[in-house]
Short mmCIF file of C-alpha atoms and ligand atoms in Angstrom, two decimals:
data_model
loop_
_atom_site.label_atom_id
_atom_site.label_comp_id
_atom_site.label_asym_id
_atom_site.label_seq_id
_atom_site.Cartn_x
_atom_site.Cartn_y
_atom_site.Cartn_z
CA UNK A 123 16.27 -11.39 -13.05
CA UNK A 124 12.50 -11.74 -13.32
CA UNK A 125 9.78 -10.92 -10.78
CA UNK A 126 6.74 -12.45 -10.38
CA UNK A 127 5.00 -8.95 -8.77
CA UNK A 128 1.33 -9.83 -7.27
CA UNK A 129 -0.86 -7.07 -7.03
CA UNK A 130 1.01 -4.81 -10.01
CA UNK A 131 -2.38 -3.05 -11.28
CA UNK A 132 -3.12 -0.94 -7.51
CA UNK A 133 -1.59 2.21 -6.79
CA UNK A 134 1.46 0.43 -4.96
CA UNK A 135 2.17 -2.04 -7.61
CA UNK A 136 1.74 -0.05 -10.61
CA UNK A 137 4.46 2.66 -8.93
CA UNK A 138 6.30 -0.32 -8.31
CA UNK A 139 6.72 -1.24 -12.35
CA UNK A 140 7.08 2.31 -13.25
CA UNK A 141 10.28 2.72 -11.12
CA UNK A 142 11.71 -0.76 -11.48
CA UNK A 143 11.45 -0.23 -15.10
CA UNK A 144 12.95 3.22 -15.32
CA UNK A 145 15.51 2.43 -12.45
CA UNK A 146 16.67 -1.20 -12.47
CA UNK A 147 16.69 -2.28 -15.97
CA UNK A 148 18.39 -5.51 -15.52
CA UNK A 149 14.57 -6.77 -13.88
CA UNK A 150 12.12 -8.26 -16.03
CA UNK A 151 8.36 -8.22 -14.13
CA UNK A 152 5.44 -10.47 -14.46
CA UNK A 153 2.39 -8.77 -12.60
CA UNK A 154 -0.23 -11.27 -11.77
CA UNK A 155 -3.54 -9.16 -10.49
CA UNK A 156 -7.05 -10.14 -10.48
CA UNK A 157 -8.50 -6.64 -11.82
CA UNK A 158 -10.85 -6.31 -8.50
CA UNK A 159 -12.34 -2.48 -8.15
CA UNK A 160 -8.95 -1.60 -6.76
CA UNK A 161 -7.02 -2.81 -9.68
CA UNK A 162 -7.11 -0.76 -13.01
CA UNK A 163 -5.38 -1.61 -16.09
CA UNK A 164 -4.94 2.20 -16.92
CA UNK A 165 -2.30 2.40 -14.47
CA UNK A 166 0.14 0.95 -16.48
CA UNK A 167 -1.16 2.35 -19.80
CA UNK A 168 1.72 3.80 -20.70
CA UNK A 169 4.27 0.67 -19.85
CA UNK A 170 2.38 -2.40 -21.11
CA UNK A 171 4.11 -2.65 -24.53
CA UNK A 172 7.55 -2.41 -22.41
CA UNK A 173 9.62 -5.09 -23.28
CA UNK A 174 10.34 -6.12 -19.31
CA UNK A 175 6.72 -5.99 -18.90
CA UNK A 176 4.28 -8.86 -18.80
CA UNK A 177 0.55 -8.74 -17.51
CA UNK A 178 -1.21 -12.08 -16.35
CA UNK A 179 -5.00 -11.67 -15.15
CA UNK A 180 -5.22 -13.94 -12.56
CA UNK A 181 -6.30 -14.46 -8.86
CA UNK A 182 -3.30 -15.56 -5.96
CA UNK A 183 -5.79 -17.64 -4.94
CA UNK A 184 -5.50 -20.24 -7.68
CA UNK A 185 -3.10 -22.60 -6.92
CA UNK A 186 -2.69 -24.19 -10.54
CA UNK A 187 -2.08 -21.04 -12.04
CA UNK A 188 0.33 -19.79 -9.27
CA UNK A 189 2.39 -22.91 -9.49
CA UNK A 190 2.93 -22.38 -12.71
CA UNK A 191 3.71 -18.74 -12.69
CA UNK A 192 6.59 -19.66 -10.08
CA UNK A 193 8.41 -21.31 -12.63
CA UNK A 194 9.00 -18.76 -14.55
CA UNK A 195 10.72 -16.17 -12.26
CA UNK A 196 13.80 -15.79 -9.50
CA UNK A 197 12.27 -14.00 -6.85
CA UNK A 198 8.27 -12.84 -5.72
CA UNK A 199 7.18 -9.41 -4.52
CA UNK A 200 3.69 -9.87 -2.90
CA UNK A 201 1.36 -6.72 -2.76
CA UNK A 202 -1.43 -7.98 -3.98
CA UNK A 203 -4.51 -7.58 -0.69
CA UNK A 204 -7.89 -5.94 0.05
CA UNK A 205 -6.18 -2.69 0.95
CA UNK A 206 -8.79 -0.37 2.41
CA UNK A 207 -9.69 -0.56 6.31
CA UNK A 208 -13.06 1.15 5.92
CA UNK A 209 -14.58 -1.60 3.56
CA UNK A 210 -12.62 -4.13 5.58
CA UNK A 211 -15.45 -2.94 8.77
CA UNK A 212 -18.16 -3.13 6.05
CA UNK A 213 -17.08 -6.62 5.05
CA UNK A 214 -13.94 -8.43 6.39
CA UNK A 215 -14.55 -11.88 4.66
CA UNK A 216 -12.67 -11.12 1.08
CA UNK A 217 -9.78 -9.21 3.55
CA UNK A 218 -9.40 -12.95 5.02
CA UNK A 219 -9.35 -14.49 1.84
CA UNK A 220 -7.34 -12.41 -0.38
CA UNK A 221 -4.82 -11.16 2.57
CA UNK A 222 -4.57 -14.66 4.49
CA UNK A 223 -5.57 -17.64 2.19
CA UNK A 224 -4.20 -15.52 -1.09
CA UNK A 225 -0.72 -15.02 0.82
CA UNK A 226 -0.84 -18.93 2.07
CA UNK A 227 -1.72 -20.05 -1.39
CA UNK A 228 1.48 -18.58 -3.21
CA UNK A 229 3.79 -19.36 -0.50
CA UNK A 230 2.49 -23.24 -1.14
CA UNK A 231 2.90 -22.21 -4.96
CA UNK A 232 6.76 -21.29 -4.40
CA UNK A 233 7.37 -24.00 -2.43
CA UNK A 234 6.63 -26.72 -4.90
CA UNK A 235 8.50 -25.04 -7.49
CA UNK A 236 11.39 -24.07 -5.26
CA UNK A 237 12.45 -26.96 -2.93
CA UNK A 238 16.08 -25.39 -2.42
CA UNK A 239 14.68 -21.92 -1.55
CA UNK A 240 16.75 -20.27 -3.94
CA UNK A 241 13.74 -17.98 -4.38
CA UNK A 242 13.15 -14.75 -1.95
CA UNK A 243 9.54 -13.73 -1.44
CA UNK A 244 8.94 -10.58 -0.13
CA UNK A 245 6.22 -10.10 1.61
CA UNK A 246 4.93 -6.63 1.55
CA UNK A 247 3.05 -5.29 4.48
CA UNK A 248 1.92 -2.66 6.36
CA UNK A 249 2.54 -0.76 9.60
CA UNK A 250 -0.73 -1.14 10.70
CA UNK A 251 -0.20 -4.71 11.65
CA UNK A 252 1.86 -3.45 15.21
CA UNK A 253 -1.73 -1.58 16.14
CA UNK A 254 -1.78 2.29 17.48
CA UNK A 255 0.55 4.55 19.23
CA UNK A 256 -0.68 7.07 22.01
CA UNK A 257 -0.82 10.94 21.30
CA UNK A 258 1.13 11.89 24.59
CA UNK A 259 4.28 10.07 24.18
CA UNK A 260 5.90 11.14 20.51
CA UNK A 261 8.95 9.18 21.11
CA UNK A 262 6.97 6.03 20.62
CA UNK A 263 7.45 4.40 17.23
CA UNK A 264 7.27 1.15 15.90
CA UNK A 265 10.24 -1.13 15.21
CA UNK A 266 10.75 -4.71 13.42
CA UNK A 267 10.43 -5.72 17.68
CA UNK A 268 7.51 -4.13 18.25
CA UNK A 269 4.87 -7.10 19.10
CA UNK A 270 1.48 -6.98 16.89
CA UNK A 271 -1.57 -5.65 18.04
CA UNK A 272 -4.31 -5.33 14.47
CA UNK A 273 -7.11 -3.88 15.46
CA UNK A 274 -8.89 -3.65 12.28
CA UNK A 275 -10.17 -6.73 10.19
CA UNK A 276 -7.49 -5.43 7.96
CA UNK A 277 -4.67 -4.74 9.71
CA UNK A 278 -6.05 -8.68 11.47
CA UNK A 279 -5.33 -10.12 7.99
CA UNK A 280 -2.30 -8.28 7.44
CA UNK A 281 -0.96 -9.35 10.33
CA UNK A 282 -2.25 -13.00 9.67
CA UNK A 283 -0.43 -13.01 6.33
CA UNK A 284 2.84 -11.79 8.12
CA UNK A 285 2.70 -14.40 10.67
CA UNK A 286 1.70 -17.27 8.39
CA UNK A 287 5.04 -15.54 5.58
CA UNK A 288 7.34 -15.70 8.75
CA UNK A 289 6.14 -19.79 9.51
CA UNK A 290 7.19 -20.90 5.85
CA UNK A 291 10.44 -19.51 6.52
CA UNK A 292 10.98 -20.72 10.36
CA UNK A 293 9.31 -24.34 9.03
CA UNK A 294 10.63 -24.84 5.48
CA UNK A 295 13.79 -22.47 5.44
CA UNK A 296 12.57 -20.20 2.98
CA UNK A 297 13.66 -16.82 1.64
CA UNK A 298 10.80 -14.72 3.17
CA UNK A 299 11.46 -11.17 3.56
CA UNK A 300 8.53 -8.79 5.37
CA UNK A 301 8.63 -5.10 4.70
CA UNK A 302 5.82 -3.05 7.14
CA UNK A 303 5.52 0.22 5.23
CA UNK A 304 3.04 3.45 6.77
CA UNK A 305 0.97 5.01 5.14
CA UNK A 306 1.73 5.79 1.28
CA UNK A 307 0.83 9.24 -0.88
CA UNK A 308 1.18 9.37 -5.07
CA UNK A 309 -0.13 8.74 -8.21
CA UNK A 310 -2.51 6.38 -9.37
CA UNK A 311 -3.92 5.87 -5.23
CA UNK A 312 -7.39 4.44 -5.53
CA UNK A 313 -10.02 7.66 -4.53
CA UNK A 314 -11.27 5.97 -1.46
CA UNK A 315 -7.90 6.85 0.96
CA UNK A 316 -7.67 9.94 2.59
CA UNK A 317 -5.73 12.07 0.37
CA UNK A 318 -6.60 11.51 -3.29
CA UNK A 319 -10.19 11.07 -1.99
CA UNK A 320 -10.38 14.59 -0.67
CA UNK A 321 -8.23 16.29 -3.16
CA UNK A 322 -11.12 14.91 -5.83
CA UNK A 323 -14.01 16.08 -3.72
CA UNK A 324 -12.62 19.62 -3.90
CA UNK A 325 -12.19 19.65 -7.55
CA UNK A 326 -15.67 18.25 -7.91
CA UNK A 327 -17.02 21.19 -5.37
CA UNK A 328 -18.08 18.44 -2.54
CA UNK A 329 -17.11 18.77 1.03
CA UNK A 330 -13.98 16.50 2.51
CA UNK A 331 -15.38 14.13 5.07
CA UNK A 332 -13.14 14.17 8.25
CA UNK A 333 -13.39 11.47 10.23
CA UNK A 334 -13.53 12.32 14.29
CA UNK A 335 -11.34 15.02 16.25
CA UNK A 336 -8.89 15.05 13.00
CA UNK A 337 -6.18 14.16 15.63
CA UNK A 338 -5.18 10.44 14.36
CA UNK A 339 -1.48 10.69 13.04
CA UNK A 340 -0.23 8.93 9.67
CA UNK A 341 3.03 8.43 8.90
CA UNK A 342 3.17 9.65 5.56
CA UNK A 343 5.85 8.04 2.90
CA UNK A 344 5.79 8.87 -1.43
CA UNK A 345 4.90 5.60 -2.84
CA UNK A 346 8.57 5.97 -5.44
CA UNK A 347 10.43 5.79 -1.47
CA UNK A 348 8.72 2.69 -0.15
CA UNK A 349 8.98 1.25 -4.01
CA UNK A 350 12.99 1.62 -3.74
CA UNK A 351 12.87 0.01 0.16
CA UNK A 352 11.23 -2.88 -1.36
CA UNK A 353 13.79 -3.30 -4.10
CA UNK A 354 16.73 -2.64 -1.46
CA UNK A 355 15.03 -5.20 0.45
CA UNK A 356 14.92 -7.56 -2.36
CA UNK A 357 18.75 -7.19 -3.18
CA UNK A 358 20.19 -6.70 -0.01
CA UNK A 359 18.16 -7.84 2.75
CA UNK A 360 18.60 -11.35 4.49
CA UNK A 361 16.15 -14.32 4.64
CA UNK A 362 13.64 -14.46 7.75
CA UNK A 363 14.02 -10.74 8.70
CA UNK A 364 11.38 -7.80 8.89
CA UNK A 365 12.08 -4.49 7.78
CA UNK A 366 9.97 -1.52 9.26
CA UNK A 367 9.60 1.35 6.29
CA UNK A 368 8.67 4.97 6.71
CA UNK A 369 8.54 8.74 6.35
CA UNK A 370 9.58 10.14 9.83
CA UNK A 371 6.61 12.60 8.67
CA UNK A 372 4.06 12.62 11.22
CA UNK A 373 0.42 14.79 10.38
CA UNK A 374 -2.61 14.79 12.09
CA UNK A 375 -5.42 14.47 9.55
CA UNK A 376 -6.27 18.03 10.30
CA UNK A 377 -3.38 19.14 9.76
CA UNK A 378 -3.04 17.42 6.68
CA UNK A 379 -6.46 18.80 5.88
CA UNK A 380 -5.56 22.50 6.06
CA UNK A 381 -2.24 21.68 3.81
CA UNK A 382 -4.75 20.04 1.02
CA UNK A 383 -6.93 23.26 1.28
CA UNK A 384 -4.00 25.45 1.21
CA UNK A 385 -2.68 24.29 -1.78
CA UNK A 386 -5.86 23.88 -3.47
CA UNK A 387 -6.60 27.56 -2.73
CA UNK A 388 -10.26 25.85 -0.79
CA UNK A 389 -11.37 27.38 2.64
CA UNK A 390 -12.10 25.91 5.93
CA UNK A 391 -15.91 25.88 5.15
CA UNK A 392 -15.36 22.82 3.13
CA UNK A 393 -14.56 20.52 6.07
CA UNK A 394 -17.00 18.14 6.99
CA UNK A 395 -16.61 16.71 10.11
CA UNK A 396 -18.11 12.95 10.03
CA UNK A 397 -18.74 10.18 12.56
CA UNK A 398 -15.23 8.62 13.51
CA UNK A 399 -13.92 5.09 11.96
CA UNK A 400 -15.22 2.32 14.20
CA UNK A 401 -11.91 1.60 16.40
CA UNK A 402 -9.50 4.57 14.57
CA UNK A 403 -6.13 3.87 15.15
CA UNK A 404 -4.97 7.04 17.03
CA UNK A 405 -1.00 7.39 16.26
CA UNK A 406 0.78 5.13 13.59
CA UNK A 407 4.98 6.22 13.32
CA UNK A 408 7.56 4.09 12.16
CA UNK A 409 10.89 4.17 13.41
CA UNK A 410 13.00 2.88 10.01
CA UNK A 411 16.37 2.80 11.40
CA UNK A 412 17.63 -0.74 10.93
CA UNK A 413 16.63 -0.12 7.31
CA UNK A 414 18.85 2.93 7.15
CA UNK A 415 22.18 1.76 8.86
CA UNK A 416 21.87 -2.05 7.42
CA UNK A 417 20.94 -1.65 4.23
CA UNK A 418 21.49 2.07 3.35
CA UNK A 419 17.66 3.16 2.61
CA UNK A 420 16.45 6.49 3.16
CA UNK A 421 13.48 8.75 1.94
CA UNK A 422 14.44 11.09 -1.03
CA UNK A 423 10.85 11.83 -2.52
CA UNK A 424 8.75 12.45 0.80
CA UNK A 425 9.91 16.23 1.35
CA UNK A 426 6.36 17.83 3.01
CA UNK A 427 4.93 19.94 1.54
CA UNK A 428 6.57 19.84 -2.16
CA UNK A 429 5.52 16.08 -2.19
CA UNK A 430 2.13 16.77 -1.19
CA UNK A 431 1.42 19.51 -3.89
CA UNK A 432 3.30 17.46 -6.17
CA UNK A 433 0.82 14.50 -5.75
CA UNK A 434 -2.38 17.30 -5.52
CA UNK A 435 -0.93 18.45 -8.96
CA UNK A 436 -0.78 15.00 -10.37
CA UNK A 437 -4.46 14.70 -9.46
CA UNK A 438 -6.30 18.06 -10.94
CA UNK A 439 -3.55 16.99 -14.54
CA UNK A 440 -5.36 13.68 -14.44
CA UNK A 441 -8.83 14.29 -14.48
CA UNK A 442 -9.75 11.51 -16.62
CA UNK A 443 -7.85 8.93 -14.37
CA UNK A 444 -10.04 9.30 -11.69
CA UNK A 445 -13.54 10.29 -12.95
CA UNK A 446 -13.34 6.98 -14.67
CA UNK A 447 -12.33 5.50 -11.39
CA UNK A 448 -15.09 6.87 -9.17
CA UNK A 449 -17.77 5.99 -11.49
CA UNK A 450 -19.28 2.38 -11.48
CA UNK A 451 -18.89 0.15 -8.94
CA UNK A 452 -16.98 2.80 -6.91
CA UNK A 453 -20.43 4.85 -6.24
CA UNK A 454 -22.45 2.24 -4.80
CA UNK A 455 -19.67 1.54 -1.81
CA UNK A 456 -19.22 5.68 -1.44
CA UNK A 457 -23.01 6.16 -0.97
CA UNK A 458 -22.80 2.83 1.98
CA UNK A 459 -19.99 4.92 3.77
CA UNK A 460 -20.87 8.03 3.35
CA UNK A 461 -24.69 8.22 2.91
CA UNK A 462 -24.75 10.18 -0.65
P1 NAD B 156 -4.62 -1.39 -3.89
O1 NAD B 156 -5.92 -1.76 -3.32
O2 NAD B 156 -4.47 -0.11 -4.63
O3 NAD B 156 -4.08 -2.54 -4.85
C1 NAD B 156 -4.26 -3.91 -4.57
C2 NAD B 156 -4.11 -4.70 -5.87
O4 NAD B 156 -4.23 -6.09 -5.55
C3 NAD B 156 -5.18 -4.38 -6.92
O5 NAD B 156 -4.58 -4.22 -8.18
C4 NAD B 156 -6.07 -5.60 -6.88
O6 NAD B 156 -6.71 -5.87 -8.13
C5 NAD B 156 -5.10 -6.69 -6.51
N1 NAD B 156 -5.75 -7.85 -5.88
C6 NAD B 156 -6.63 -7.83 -4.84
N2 NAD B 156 -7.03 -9.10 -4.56
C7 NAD B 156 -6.37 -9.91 -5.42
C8 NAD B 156 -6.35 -11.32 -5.60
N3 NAD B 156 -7.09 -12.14 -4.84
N4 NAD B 156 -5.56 -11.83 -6.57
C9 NAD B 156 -4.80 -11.01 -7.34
N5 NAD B 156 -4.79 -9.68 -7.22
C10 NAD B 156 -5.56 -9.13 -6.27
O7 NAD B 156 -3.60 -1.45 -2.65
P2 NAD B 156 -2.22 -0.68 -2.42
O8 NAD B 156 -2.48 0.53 -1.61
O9 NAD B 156 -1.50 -0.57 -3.70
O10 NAD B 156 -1.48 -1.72 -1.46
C11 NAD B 156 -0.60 -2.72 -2.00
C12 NAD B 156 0.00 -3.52 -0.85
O11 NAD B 156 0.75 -2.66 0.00
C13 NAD B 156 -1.03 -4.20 0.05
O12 NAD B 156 -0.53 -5.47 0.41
C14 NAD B 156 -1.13 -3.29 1.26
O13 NAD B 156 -1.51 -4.02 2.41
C15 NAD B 156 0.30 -2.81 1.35
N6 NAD B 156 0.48 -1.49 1.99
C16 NAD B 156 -0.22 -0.40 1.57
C17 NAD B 156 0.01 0.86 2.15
C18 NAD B 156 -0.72 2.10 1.68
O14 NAD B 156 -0.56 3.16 2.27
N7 NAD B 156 -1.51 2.04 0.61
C19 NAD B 156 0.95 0.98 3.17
C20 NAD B 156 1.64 -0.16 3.60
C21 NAD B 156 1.41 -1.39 2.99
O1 TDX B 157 -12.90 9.86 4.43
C1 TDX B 157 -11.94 9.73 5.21
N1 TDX B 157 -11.81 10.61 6.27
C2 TDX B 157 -10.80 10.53 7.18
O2 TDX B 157 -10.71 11.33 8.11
C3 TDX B 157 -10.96 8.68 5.06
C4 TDX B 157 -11.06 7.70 3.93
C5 TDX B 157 -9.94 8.62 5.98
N2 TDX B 157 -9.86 9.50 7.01
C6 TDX B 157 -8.76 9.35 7.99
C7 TDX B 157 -8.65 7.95 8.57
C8 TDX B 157 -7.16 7.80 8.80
O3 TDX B 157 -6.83 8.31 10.10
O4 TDX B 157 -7.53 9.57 7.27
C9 TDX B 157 -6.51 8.67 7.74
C10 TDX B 157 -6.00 7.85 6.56
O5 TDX B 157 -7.05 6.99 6.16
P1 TDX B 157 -6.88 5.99 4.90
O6 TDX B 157 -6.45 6.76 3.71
O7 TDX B 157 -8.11 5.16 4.81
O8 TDX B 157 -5.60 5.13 5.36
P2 TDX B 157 -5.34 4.22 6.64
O9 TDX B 157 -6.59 3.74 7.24
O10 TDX B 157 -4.37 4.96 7.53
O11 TDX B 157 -4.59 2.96 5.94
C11 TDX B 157 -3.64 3.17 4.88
O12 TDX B 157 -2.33 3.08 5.35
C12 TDX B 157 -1.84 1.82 5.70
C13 TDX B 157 -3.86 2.17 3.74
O13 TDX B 157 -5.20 2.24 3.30
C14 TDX B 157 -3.50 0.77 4.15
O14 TDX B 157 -3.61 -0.12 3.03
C15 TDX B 157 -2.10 0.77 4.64
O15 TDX B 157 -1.78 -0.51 5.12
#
């Protein structure tokens, strides 16, 4: 079974070959990825001579080259996207691209090569697509039902990219598949989201900049978990249905804050409280029950707070990793968010 996996050099995708190759060895992966500031060849370093493993540089917006990549495999796993809703405020137009037009092109791409639709494509999205939840009501989740509500020019093109995944299988019968994961934690997680991004600023002696009240809840899932969902997805999930993945591990930022200075042995003093994210999504949680009793997926990495200090560990062993990541190009978009 081969995979055509878009998106296999960011911290989702590069997981994503780690455990496929360690855990399914029957799968053979092609990762397609266009290298943008997100996407970093070291994070497969120590796979790229594996046998099952095949790296293509190349953009999902190139038809020619996506048709032919569809020949060569059974079944697509689509992570590829501009991932990050704070540069998506700066500048939305590459989210629309990459996210809507990038998603629209391979779908096209499989189509041609696939009139039968033996082919599943899994389309692999986020939970940020359904919009916020309230603080006051904690039995409010989101479901595959839920209707979508984006409120960020990400989570818009997300949610775009679902919609436009869920017409090629309503209009030309294809396997489509749509996982909407919350929000991820591990290795390899580019030092702009919350959690590798403050973890670094402590062991460089800067301050971590909180955005708001520190109230806003994430769901928060081990990137290995929502790596086996997807492949549980892939082999027994059905064409045209949505599957909603996550944690059922709800933190406020400041309370995820405090657990991050904890374990790094840093005091309070090192919180910097910052002007909120224009329109912050208050309360994401994912109720991932259909998941669980149809196809037999639950969590097994996620345990807070061993997976947090696991993934805080991982960071201050891998020094290298990410002071080659936050040089460069990385620099010029901190010092337009956070003024230094
Ligand atoms: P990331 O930014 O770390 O990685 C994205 C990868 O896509 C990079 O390797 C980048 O080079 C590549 N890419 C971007 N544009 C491309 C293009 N036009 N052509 C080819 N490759 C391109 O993101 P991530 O956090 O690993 O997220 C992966 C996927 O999972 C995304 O679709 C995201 O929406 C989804 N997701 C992420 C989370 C999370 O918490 N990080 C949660 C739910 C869903
Ligand atoms: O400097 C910061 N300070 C801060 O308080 C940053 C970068 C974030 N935050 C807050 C904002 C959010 O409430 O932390 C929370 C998490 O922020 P991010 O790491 O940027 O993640 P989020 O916006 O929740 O989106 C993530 O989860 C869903 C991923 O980036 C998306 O790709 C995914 O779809």
């Amino acid at each position: 079974m081969k995979l055509l996996l878009t998106g296999g050099s960011g911290f989702i995708g590069s997981n994503f070959v780690r455990v496929v190759l360690r855990d399914h060895p029957e799968y053979e992966i092609l990762n397609v990825d266009a290298l943008t500031y997100s996407g970093n060849p070291e994070n497969l370093a120590d796979v790229e001579d594996h046998p099952n493993y095949e790296f293509v540089h190349g953009n999902i917006l190139d038809m020619e080259l996506m048709s032919e990549l569809m020949q060569r495999v059974d079944a697509v796993v689509h992570m590829a996207a501009e991932s990050h809703v704070d540069r998506s405020i700066i500048d939305a137009r590459p989210f629309v691209e990459t996210n809507v037009l990038g998603t629209q092109t391979l779908l096209d791409a499989l189509r041609k090569s696939d009139p039968d639709n033996t082919k599943t494509f899994i389309h692999v999205s986020t939970d940020e697509v359904f919009g916020d939840l309230p603080l006051d009501d904690k039995d409010l989740k989101f479901h595959e039902d839920t209707p979508f509500a984006p409120s960020s020019p990400y989570s818009s093109s997300k949610a775009g990219s679902d919609l436009v995944a869920m017409a090629y299988h309503h209009t030309f019968g294809m396997d489509v598949r749509i996982t909407n994961c919350s929000n991820n934690f591990g290795a390899y997680q580019f030092p702009e989201k919350v959690i590798p991004l403050f973890v670094t600023n402590l062991i460089e002696g800067k301050k971590v900049p909180l955005y708001g009240d520190g109230q806003n809840v994430r769901d928060w899932l081990h990137v290995e978990d929502h790596n086996e969902a997807v492949m549980t997805v892939l082999e027994k999930g059905k064409a045209g249905e949505r599957y909603c993945i996550g944690g059922n591990n709800e933190r406020n930022n400041l309370e995820l804050t405090h657990s991050i200075l904890e374990i790094m042995g840093k005091g309070e003093e090192m919180i910097e409280r910052v002007t909120d994210r224009l329109g912050h999504d208050r309360r994401y949680a994912i109720d991932a029950t259909k998941l669980k009793t149809q196809l037999g997926w639950e969590p097994t990495r996620s345990a807070w707070p061993q997976a947090l200090e696991a993934t805080v560990k991982w960071y201050v062993d891998n020094e290298s990793w990410w002071r080659n990541v936050k040089s460069g190009a990385y620099r010029e978009y901190y010092a337009k968010q956070y003024g230094g």
